[in-house]
Every structure is written in structure tokens, then in C-alpha cells.
Coordinates of C-alpha atoms and ligand atoms in Angstrom, one line a residue:
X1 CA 24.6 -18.0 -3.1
X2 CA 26.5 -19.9 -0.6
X3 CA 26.6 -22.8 -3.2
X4 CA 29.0 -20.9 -5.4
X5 CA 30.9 -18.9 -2.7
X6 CA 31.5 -22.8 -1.3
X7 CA 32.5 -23.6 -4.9
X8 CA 34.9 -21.0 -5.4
X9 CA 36.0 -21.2 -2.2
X10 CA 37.5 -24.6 -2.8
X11 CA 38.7 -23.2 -6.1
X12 CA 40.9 -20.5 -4.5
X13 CA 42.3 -23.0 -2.1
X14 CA 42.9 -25.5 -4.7
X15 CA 45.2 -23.4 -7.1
X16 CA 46.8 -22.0 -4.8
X17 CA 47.6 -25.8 -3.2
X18 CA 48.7 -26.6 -7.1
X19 CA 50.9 -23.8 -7.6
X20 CA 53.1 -24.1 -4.1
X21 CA 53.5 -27.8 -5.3
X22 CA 54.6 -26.7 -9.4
X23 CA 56.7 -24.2 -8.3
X24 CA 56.9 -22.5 -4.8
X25 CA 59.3 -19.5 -6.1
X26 CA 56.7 -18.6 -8.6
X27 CA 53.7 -19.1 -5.9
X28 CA 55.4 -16.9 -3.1
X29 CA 55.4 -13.9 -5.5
X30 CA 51.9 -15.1 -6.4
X31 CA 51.2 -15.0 -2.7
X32 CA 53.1 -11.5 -2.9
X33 CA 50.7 -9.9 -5.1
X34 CA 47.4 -11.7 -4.1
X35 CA 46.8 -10.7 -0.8
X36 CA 46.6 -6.5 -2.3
X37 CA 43.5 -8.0 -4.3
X38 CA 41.9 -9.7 -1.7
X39 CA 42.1 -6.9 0.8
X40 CA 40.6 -4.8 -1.4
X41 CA 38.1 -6.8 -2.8
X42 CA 37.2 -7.8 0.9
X43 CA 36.6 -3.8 1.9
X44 CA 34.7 -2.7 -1.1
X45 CA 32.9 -6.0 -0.9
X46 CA 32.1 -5.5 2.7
X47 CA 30.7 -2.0 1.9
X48 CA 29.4 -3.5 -1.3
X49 CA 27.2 -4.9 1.1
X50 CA 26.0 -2.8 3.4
X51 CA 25.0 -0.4 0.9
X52 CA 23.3 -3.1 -1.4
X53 CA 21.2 -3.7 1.6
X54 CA 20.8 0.1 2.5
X55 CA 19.2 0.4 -1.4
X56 CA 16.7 -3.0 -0.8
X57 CA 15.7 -1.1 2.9
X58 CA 14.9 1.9 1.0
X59 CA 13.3 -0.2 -1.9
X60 CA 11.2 -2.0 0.5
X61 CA 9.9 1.4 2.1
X62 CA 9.0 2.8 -1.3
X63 CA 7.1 -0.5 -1.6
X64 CA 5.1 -0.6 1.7
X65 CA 4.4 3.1 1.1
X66 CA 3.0 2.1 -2.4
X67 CA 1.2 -0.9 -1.6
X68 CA -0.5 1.1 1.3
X69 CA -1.5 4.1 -1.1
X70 CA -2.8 1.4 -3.4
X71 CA -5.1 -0.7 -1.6
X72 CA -6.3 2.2 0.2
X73 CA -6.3 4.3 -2.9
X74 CA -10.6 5.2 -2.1
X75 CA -9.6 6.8 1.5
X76 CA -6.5 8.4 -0.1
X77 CA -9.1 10.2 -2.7
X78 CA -11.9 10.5 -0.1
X79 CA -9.6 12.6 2.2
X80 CA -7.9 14.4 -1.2
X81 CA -4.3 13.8 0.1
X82 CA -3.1 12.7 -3.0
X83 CA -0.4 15.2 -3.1
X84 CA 1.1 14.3 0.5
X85 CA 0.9 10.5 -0.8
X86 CA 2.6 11.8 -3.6
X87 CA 5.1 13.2 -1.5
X88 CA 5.4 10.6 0.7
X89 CA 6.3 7.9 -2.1
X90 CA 8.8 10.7 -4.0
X91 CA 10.4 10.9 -1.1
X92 CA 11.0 7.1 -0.1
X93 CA 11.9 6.7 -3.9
X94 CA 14.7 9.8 -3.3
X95 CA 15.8 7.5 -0.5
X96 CA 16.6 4.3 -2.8
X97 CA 17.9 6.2 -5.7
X98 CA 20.6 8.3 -3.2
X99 CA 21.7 4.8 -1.7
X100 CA 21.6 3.0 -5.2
X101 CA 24.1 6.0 -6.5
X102 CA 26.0 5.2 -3.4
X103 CA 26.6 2.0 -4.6
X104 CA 27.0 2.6 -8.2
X105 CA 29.7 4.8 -7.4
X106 CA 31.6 2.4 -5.0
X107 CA 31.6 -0.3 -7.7
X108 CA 32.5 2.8 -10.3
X109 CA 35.8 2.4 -8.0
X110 CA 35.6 -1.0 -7.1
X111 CA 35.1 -3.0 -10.2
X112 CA 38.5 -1.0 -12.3
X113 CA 40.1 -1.1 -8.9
X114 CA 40.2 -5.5 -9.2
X115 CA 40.3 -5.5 -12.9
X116 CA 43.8 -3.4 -12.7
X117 CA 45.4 -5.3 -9.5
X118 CA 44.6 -8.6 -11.6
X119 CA 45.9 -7.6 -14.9
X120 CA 49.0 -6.2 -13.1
X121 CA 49.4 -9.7 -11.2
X122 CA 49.6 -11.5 -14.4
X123 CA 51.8 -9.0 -16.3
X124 CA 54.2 -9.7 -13.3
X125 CA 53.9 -13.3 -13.4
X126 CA 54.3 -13.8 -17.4
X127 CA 57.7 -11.8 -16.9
X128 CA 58.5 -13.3 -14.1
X129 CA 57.8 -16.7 -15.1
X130 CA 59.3 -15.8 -18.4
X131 CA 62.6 -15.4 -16.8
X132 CA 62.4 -18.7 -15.2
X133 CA 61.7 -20.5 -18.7
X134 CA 64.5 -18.8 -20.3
X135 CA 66.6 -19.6 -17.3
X136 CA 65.8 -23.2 -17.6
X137 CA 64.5 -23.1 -14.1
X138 CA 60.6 -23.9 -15.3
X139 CA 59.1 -25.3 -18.5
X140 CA 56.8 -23.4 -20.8
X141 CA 54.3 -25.8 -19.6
X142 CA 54.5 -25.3 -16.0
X143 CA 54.0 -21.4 -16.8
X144 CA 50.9 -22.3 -19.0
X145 CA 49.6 -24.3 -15.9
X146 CA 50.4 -21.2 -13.7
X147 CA 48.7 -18.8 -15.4
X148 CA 45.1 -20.7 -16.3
X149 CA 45.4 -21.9 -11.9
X150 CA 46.1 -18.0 -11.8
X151 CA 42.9 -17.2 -13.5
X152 CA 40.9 -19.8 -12.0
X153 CA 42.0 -18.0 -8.5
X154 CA 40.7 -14.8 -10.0
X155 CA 37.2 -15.7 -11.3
X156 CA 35.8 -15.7 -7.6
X157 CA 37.0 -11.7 -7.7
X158 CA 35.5 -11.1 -11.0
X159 CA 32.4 -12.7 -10.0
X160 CA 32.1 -9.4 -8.0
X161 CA 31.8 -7.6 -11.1
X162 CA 28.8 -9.5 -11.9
X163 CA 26.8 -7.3 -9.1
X164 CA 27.2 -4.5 -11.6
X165 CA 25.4 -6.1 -14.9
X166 CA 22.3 -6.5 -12.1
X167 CA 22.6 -2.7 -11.0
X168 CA 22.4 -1.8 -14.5
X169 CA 18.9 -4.0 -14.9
X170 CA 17.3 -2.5 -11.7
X171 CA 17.7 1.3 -12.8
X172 CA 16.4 -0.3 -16.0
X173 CA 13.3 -1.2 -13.8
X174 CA 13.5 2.3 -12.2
X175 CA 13.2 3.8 -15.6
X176 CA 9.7 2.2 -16.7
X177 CA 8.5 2.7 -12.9
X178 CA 9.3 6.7 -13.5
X179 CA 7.9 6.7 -16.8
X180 CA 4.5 4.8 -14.9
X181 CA 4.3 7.8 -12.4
X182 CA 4.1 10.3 -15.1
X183 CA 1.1 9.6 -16.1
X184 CA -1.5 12.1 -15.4
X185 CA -4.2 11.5 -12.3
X186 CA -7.4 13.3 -12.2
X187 CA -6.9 16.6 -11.3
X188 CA -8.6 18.0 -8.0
X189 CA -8.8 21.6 -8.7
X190 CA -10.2 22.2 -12.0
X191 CA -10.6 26.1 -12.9
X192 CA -13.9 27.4 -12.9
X193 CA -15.3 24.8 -11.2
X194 CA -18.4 25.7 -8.3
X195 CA -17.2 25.8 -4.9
X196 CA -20.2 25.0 -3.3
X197 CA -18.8 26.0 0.2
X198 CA -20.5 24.1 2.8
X199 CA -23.1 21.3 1.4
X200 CA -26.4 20.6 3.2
X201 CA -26.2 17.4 1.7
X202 CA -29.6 16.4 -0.9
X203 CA -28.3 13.7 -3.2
X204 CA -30.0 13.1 -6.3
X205 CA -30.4 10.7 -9.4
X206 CA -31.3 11.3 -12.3
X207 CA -32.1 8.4 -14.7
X208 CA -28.2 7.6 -14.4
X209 CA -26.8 4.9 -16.0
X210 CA -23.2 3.5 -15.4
X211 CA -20.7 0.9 -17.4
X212 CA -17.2 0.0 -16.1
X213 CA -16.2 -0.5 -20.0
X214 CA -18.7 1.9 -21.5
X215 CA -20.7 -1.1 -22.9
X216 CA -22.2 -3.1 -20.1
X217 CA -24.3 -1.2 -18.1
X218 CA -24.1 -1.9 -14.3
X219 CA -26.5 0.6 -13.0
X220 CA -29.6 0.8 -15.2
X221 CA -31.4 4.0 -14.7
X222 CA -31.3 4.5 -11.6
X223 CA -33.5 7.6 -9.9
X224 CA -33.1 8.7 -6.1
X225 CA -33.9 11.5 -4.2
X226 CA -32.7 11.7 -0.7
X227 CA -33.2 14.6 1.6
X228 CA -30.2 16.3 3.7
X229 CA -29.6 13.9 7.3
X230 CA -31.2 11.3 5.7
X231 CA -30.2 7.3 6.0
X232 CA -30.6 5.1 2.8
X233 CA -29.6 1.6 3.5
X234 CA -28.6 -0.2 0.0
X235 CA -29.3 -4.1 -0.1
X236 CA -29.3 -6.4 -2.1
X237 CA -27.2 -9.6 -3.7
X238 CA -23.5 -9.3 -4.2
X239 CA -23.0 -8.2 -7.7
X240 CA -26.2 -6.2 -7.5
X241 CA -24.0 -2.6 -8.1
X242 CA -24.7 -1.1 -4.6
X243 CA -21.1 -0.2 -4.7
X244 CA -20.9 1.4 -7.6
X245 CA -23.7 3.6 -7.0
X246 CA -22.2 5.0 -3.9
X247 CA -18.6 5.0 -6.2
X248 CA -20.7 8.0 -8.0
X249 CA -21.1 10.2 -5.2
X250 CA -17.8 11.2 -4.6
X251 CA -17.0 10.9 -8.1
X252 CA -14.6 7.9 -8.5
X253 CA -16.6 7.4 -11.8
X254 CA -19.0 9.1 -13.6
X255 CA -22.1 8.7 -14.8
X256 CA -22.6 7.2 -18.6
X257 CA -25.8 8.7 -18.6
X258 CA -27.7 11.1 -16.6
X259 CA -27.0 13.1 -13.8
X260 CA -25.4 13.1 -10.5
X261 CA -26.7 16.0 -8.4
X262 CA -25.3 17.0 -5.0
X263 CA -27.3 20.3 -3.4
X264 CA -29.2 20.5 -6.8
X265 CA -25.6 20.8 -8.6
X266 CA -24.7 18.6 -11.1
X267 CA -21.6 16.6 -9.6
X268 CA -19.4 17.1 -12.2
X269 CA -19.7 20.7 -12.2
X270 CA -18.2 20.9 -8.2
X271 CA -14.9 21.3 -7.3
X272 CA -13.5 17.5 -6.4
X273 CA -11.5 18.5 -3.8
X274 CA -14.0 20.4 -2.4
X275 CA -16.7 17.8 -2.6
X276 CA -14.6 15.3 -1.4
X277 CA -14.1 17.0 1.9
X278 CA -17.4 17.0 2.3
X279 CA -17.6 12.9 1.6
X280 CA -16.7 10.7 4.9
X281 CA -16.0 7.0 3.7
X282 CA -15.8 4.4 6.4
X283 CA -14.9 1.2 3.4
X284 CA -16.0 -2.3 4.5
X285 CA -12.1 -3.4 5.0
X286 CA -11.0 -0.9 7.3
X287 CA -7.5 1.0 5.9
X288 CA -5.1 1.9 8.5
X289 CA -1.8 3.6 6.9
X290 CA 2.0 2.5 8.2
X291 CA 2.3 5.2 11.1
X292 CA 0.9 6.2 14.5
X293 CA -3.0 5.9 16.3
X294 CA -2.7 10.2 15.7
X295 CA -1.2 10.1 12.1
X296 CA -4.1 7.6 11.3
X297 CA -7.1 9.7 12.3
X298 CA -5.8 13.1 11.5
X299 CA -5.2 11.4 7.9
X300 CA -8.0 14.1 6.0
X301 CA -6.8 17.0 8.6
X302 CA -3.1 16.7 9.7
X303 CA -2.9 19.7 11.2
X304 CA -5.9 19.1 13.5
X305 CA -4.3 19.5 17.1
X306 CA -4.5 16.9 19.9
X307 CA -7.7 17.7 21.8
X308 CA -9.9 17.4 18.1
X309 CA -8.3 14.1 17.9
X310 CA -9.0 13.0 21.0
X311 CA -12.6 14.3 20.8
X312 CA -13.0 12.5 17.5
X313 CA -11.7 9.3 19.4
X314 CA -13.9 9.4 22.2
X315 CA -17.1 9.7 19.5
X316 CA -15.8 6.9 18.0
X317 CA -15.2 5.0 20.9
X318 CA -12.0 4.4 20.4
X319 CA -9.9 6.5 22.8
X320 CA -10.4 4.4 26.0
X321 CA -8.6 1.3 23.6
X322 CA -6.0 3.6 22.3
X323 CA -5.3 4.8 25.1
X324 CA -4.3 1.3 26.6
X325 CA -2.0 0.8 23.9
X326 CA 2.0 0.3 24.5
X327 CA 2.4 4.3 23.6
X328 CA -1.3 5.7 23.3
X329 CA -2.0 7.7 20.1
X330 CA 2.1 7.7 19.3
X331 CA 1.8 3.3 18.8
X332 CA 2.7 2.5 15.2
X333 CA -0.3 0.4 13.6
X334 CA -0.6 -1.4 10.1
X335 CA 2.2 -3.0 8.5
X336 CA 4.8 -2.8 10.4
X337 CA 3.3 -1.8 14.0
X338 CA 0.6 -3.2 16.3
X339 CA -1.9 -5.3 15.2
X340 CA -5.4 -4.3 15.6
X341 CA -8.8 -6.5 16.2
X342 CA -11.1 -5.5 13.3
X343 CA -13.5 -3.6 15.4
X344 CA -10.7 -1.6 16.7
X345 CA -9.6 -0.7 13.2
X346 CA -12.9 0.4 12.4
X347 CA -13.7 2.6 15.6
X348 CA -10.4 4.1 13.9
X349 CA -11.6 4.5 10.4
X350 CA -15.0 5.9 12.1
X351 CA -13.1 8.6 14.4
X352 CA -11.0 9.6 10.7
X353 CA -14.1 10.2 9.2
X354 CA -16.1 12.1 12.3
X355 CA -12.7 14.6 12.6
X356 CA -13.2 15.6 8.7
X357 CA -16.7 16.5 10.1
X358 CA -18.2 15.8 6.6
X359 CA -22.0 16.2 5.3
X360 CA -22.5 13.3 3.5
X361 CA -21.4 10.1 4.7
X362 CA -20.9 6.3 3.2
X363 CA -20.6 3.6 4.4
X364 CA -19.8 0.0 3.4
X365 CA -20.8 -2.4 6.7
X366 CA -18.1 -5.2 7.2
X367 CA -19.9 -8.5 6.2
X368 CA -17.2 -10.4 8.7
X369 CA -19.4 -10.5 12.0
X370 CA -17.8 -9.2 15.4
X371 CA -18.2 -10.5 18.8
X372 CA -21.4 -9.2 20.3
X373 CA -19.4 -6.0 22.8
X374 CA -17.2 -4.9 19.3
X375 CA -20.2 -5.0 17.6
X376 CA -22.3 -2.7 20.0
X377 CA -18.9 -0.1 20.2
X378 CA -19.0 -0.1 16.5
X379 CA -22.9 0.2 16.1
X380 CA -22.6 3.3 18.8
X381 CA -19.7 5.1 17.1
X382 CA -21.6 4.3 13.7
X383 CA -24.7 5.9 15.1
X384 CA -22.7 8.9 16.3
X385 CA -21.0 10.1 13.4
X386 CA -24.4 9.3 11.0
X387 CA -26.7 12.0 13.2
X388 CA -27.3 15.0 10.9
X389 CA -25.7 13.6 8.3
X390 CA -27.0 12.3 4.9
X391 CA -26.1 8.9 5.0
X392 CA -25.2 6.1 2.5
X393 CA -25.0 2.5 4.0
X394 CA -24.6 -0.6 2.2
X395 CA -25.9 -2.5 4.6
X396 CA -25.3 -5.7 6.0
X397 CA -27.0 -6.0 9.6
X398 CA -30.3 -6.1 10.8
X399 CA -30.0 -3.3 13.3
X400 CA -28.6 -0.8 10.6
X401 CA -31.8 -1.6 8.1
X402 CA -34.1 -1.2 11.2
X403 CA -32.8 2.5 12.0
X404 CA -32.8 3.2 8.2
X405 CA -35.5 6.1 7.2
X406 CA -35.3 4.2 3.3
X407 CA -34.1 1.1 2.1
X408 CA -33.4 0.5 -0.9
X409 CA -32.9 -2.7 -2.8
X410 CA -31.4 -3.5 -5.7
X411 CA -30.9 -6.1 -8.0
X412 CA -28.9 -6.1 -11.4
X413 CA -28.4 -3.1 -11.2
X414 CA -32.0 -1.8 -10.7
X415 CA -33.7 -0.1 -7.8
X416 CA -36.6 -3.0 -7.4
X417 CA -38.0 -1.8 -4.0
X418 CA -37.6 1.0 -2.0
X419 CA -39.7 1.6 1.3
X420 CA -39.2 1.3 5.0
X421 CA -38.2 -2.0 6.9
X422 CA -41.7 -2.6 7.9
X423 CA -43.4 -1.5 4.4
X424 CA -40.5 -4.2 2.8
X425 CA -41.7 -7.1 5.1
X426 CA -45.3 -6.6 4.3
X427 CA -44.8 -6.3 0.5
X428 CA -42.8 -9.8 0.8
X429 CA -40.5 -9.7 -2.3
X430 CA -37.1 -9.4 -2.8
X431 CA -36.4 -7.7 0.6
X432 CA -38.2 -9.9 2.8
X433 CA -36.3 -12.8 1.1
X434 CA -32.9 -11.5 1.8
X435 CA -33.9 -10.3 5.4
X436 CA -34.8 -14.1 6.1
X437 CA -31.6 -15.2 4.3
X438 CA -29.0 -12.4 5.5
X439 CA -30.1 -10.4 8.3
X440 CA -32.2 -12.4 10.7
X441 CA -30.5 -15.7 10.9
X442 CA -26.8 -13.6 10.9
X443 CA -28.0 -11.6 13.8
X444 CA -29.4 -14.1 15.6
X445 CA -26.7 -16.3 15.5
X446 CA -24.6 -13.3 16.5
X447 CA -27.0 -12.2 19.6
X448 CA -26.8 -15.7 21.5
X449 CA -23.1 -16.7 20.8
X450 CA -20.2 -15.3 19.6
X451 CA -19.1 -16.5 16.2
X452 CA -16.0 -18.9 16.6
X453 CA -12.5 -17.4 15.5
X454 CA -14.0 -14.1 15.4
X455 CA -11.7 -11.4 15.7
X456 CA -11.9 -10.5 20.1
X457 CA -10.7 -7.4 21.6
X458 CA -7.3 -7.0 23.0
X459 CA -7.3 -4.1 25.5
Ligands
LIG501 P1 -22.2 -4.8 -5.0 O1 -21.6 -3.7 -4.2 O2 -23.7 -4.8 -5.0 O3 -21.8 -6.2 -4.6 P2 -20.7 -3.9 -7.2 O4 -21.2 -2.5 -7.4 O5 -19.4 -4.0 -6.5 O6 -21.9 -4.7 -6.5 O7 -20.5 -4.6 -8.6 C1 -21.5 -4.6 -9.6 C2 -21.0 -5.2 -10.8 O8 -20.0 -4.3 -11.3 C3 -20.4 -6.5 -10.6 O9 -20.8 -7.3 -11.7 C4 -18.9 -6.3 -10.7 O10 -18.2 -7.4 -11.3 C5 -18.8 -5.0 -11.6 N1 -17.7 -4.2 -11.2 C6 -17.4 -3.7 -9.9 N2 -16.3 -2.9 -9.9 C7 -15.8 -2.9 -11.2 C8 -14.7 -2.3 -11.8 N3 -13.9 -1.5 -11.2 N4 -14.5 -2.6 -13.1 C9 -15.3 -3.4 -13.8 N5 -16.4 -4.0 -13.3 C10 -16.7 -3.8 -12.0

């Protein structure tokens, strides 16, 4: 810190002062055989340095690409690229450990390097100074006095050495983080699984239970049948479990009890890699990875060539935006790049999905309300990529439950009504409670102003 470079600093300057007053033969040969040590210590230090900040770069990058993989750990499954993620992160994690070597072997030279120009300068000063005692010149005090000023001058160098203990303690680090990646994920190809080639996309439940711990049930059981290209809207209180019923489709958990069944299959039985290409998962907060516009929506197909993208884009009502961007579909979004308004991100997140061209969709409506003309771009991409395709919505907005062919509503983990927007209203229960609460008054409020600090559109 700059406290202590200050501190020894004043040190340096204040033995040396000392010594040139005791004895100014003894401090020129001092002053002889110091300046070797500082240059030294000055290069290495200097590229000490640099390379200490080349290994927290790299460090950082591993980080970001980690984080990223993390939080968007659903669309990394959804799109199966855990092996490029893999990649990705080995590789960022190569990066730090060939700079961090770098610098281990610099201070390999460094650190013996200072320790042998120091214990050489006070060889030569006990000899030296021990011919002045004997001579009479100096007294056995004086020398005493030299050689603890003489250390004091050295402690700022050996400080240096210091850096080396915290080297130690970060590969330390590195080794539980290595041990923390070995540990098995769920494999995607399992052998003799079904390959059930193109789905038409029935989803069914059977009397399936589900508990996060095995214990507590959240879904109680719960029974569905839903016809290929069909639109179930989910609603119902927070906590209710809608997410976790959708988590089953593509497998992120299994049922406890009962059965899963995609195109009359048992779930569990299909290939996951298979099934998940099949899955299209827009997530309520939309997950855009460090990298460009293109890298973004070609995330589940990265080899899918310009004119797909664009296609996918203009479905999704997102090319005219991206377009308008500082460098198109090459800007850099997400952490470190362009900031996008929330309805942009999502027109993203739709145009991802609608490129993987998948059979069964689901979608998790963002609660956070956009200005009136986001919301109609999102609503028309979102109607877009849902034709033909069996659709999963939890469902926060009135116009989504309106186009619904089936709502269903749950509650503690129950399917308590299930009908059509109109059949709903005119039972009055449950639904029509939450449609009072949560739909109208949100949309209306929506439809004649736009809410205040809501995220606005930047062409
Ligand atoms: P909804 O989507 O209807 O708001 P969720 O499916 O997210 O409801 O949650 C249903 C219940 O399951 C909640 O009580 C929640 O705390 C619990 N839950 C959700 N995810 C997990 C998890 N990963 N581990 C343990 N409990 C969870």
C-alpha cells in the first residue's frame, strides 16, 4: 500500500542519512554496493508488476466467463452447449495459470537474485568494517549501528519477497477450484437412450409429484395433457410452483413421482441433448452472454450462417434495432459491451430461441412492465415464434392469458382451475381474483401511460 511504500521510503532515506553522518568511508562503499540491488530489484519489480496484473486480467476473464455461465446456467442447458462453455472457461483458466507461471518463475529468479546481492553487501561490510575496528578508525559500536541501519535499508527489498508467500496461497485457491470442476455434470448423451428425432410436441403428466429436497413436495400430483401447437398459460401466486413445473420439461429435475411424457415417451427415457434442442426457453430475466449481437443469437447453433441470423432477427423484431447499433450484429453486449433496454434484450433472447427452431417452447413473461411500443415489439415477436408450437407461458399479462387456448392455475402446488379466459371469469374463483389483482389493473395502467423509470428504447 502506499502507506508502507511511504514508510519505508523514509526508512531508506533515513539510514542512509545516518550512515554518511557515522562514517562516510564506510557509507560510500555502502552506496557502492546498494545501487546493484536497487536496480535489480526495480527491473524485476517493474515486471513483477506487469505480470501480476497480466494474471488478475486473466483471473477476471475466467470470472466474468464463469459468472455468465452461472447465472445463465438454464439457457446454457436449454441450448446443450455445455461443452463449449466448458471450453470457454478451460481456456480463460489456461490464460491465468500461463501468466501466473510467468510470474512464479520471474520471482523463482527474482526473490534468490536480492537475497544473494544483500547477504553479499553485508559480508563486504562486516570485513570491511572489521578492518576499520581493528585499525582504530571505527568503534565496534559504530559497526553494530551500521549493520542493523544496513538491514533496516534492506527490509523495503525483502518486503518484495512477501509477494511470493501470497502466490503460494492463490494456487492454493486454484487447487480447491480444480478439484470443484471435477466433479461430474449430468451427462447429455446417455447410451441407449431414444432418439426421438423430430418431436411433434404432446406434453403430458401423469400424477407427478416433485420435492426440491425429496421431502417437501412442491408439485402435488399434478395431471396435464396438452396437444402439439398448443398454448397453456400457468398462473397463479408467486411460490405457487409454476416454475418448477415447466423446470420438468426439459429435465432440469425430475419427477419424485409419476411421469413426464414428451410424444407419449417417458422423459427420462429421451436423449437430453436431443430433447433439449427441441426445448426453446425465453427465461423472465433475459441472459445475454459477454460477446457480439451474432454470437448471442447463434448461441444454440453457432454455425448457423448470416442470413438465418438475420431472418431469426427480423422475426423477432430485433434486426431493425440491431442494426442501428455502433457495429450492427459485430457490437459487444452484456458485461463488458453495450447496454441494452430490457425489451431489446428480450427481442434477442426471442430471435435465439426462434433460430434453434424448437417444438416445444417456454416461456417465463418478465413481470417488470415495458413502455407501451417495447411491449407491442415483444408481444409480436412472442406471437411469432409461439405459432405451431406447443407452448408453455408462465404468464403475467392480460393479452398473453387472452390468446391462451388453456389456462391453468395453480396454487400450492396444485392445478385448482383449468379452463379458458372466459370459462375462468365466469366460474369466479381463484382466477378471476388474480385477473382483478394482476392483469387488469397492470395493463391498464400500462395502456394509458407509460410506467415512470421504465426501461425506454434507445435506437
Ligand atoms: P412460481 O414459479 O410459481 O413462483 P416456483 O416453482 O418458483 O414458483 O417455486 C415453488 C416453490 O418451490 C417455492 O416455495 C420455492 O421456494 C421452491 N423452490 C423453487 N426453486 C427451488 C430450488 N431450486 N430449491 C428448493 N426450493 C425451490
Amino acid at each position: 500500500t502506499p502507506i508502507t511504500l511511504l514508510r519505508e521510503l523514509i526508512t531508506l532515506i533515513g539510514g542512509i542519512g545516518l550512515m554518511v553522518a557515522m562514517n562516510w568511508r564506510l557509507s560510500l562503499l555502502i552506496l557502492v554496493v546498494v545501487p546493484p540491488i536497487v536496480v535489480a530489484g526495480a527491473f524485476f519489480g517493474r515486471r513483477l508488476q506487469r505480470l501480476s496484473i497480466d494474471v488478475q486480467d486473466h483471473l477476471a476473464d475466467s470470472t466474468v466467463s464463469l459468472e455468465e455461465m452461472l447465472s445463465g446456467i438454464r439457457i446454457v442447458k436449454s441450448f446443450t452447449r455445455e461443452p463449449w462453455e466448458r471450453a470457454r472457461f478451460a481456456r480463460a483458466v489456461d490464460q491465468s495459470l500461463v501468466a501466473a507461471l510467468r510470474r512464479a518463475r520471474l520471482q523463482a529468479v527474482f526473490i534468490p537474485t536480492v537475497n544473494l546481492l544483500g547477504s553479499g553487501a553485508v559480508t563486504l561490510l562486516i570485513w570491511y568494517g572489521g578492518r576499520l575496528v581493528i585499525r582504530g578508525a571505527l568503534t565496534p559500536g559504530d559497526l553494530i549501528a551500521f549493520l542493523v541501519l544496513m538491514v533496516m535499508v534492506a527490509q523495503p527489498l525483502g518486503d518484495m519477497a512477501g509477494q511470493y508467500g501470497r502466490l503460494r496461497q492463490g494456487l492454493g485457491s486454484a487447487h480447491r477450484v480444480f478439484r470443484l470442476l471435477d466433479v461430474a455434470t449430468e451427462p447429455l448423451d446417455v447410451p441407449g437412450a431414444l432418439l426421438p428425432g423430430r418431436l411433434r410436441g404432446s406434453v403430458r403428466f401423469a400424477g407427478v409429484s416433485f420435492a426440491y429436497d425429496g421431502l417437501n413436495p412442491i408439485l402435488h400430483d399434478v395431471s396435464l395433457d396438452v396437444a402439439p401447437g398448443e398454448v397453456v398459460a400457468l398462473v397463479g401466486p408467486s411460490g405457487a410452483g409454476k416454475s418448477t413445473l415447466v423446470n420438468l420439461i426439459p429435465r432440469f429435475h425430475d419427477a419424485t413421482r409419476g411421469v413426464v411424457e414428451i410424444d407419449g415417451e417417458d422423459a427420462r427415457r429421451l436423449d437430453l441433448r436431443d430433447l433439449r434442442e427441441q426445448i426453446g426457453l425465453v427465461p423472465q430475466e433475459t441472459f445475454l452472454f459477454g460477446g457480439t449481437v451474432r454470437e448471442n443469437i447463434a448461441y444454440g447453433r453457432p454455425r448457423a450462417s448470416d442470413e438465418e441470423i438475420r431472418a431469426a432477427a427480423r422475426d423477432a423484431n430485433a434486426d431493425a434495432f440491431v442494426r442501428d447499433l455502433p457495429e450492427g450484429y459485430d457490437t459487444v453486449v452484456g458485461e463488458k459491451g453495450v447496454r441494452l433496454s430490457a425489451g431489446q434484450r428480450q427481442r434477442i433472447a426471442i430471435a435465439r430461441v426462434l433460430l434453434k427452431d424448437p417444438r416445444l417452447l417456454i416461456l417465463d413473461e418478465a413481470t417488470s412492465s415495458l413502455d407501451t411500443v417495447a411491449e407491442r415489439q415483444v408481444q409480436e415477436a412472442l406471437e411469432r415464434v409461439m405459432a405451431g408450437r406447443t407452448t408453455f407461458v408462465i404468464a403475467h399479462r392480460l393479452t398473453t392469458v387472452l390468446r391462451a387456448d388453456r389456462i391453468l392455475v395453480l396454487e400450492g402446488g396444485r392445478i385448482v382451475e383449468e379452463g379458458t379466459h372466459a370459462a375462468l371469469l365466469a366460474r369466479g374463483g381463484l382466477y378471476r381474483r388474480l385477473w382483478s389483482l394482476q392483469f387488469r389493473e397492470a395493463d391498464d395502467a400500462a395502456a394509458t401511460e407509460p410506467v415512470p423509470g421504465s426501461p425506454v428504447e434507445r435506437p
